[in-house]
C-alpha positions as a printed NumPy array, in Angstrom:
array([[ -6.024,   1.249,  17.357],
       [ -2.76 ,   2.53 ,  16.09 ],
       [ -3.666,   4.02 ,  12.591],
       [ -0.006,   5.43 ,  12.207],
       [  1.059,   1.43 ,  12.567],
       [ -1.533,   0.203,   9.901],
       [ -0.318,   2.979,   7.566],
       [  3.083,   1.889,   8.052],
       [  2.276,  -1.891,   6.852],
       [  0.236,  -0.506,   4.099],
       [  3.223,   1.142,   2.689],
       [  5.394,  -1.847,   3.496],
       [  3.042,  -4.054,   1.848],
       [  2.727,  -2.067,  -1.272],
       [  6.441,  -1.689,  -1.618],
       [  6.791,  -5.598,  -1.312],
       [  3.892,  -5.67 ,  -4.07 ],
       [  5.679,  -3.496,  -6.451],
       [  9.079,  -4.822,  -5.854],
       [  8.148,  -8.446,  -6.41 ],
       [  6.015,  -7.808,  -9.469],
       [  6.884,  -4.779, -11.379],
       [  4.389,  -4.032, -13.765],
       [  3.196,  -0.887, -15.687],
       [  0.351,  -0.731, -12.884],
       [  3.176,   0.505, -10.505],
       [  3.37 ,   3.697, -12.722],
       [ -0.401,   4.287, -11.671],
       [  0.662,   4.552,  -7.728],
       [  0.64 ,   8.118,  -7.93 ],
       [ -3.096,   8.122,  -8.557],
       [ -3.584,   5.13 ,  -6.074],
       [ -6.252,   6.063,  -3.091],
       [ -5.84 ,   3.806,  -0.168],
       [ -9.015,   2.131,   0.921],
       [-10.23 ,   2.606,   4.602],
       [ -8.016,   0.014,   6.64 ],
       [ -9.789,  -3.234,   7.442],
       [-10.822,  -3.669,  10.997],
       [ -7.781,  -5.072,  12.985]])
């Protein structure tokens, strides 16, 4: 499994989520801790 590719997809998903739904929660992105990627 390519963990780097998984991490990239996580970043893309987060960016899309923050862009499509701007909210105060986006400010806490600095404190956001990524959970272990689900099995692919």
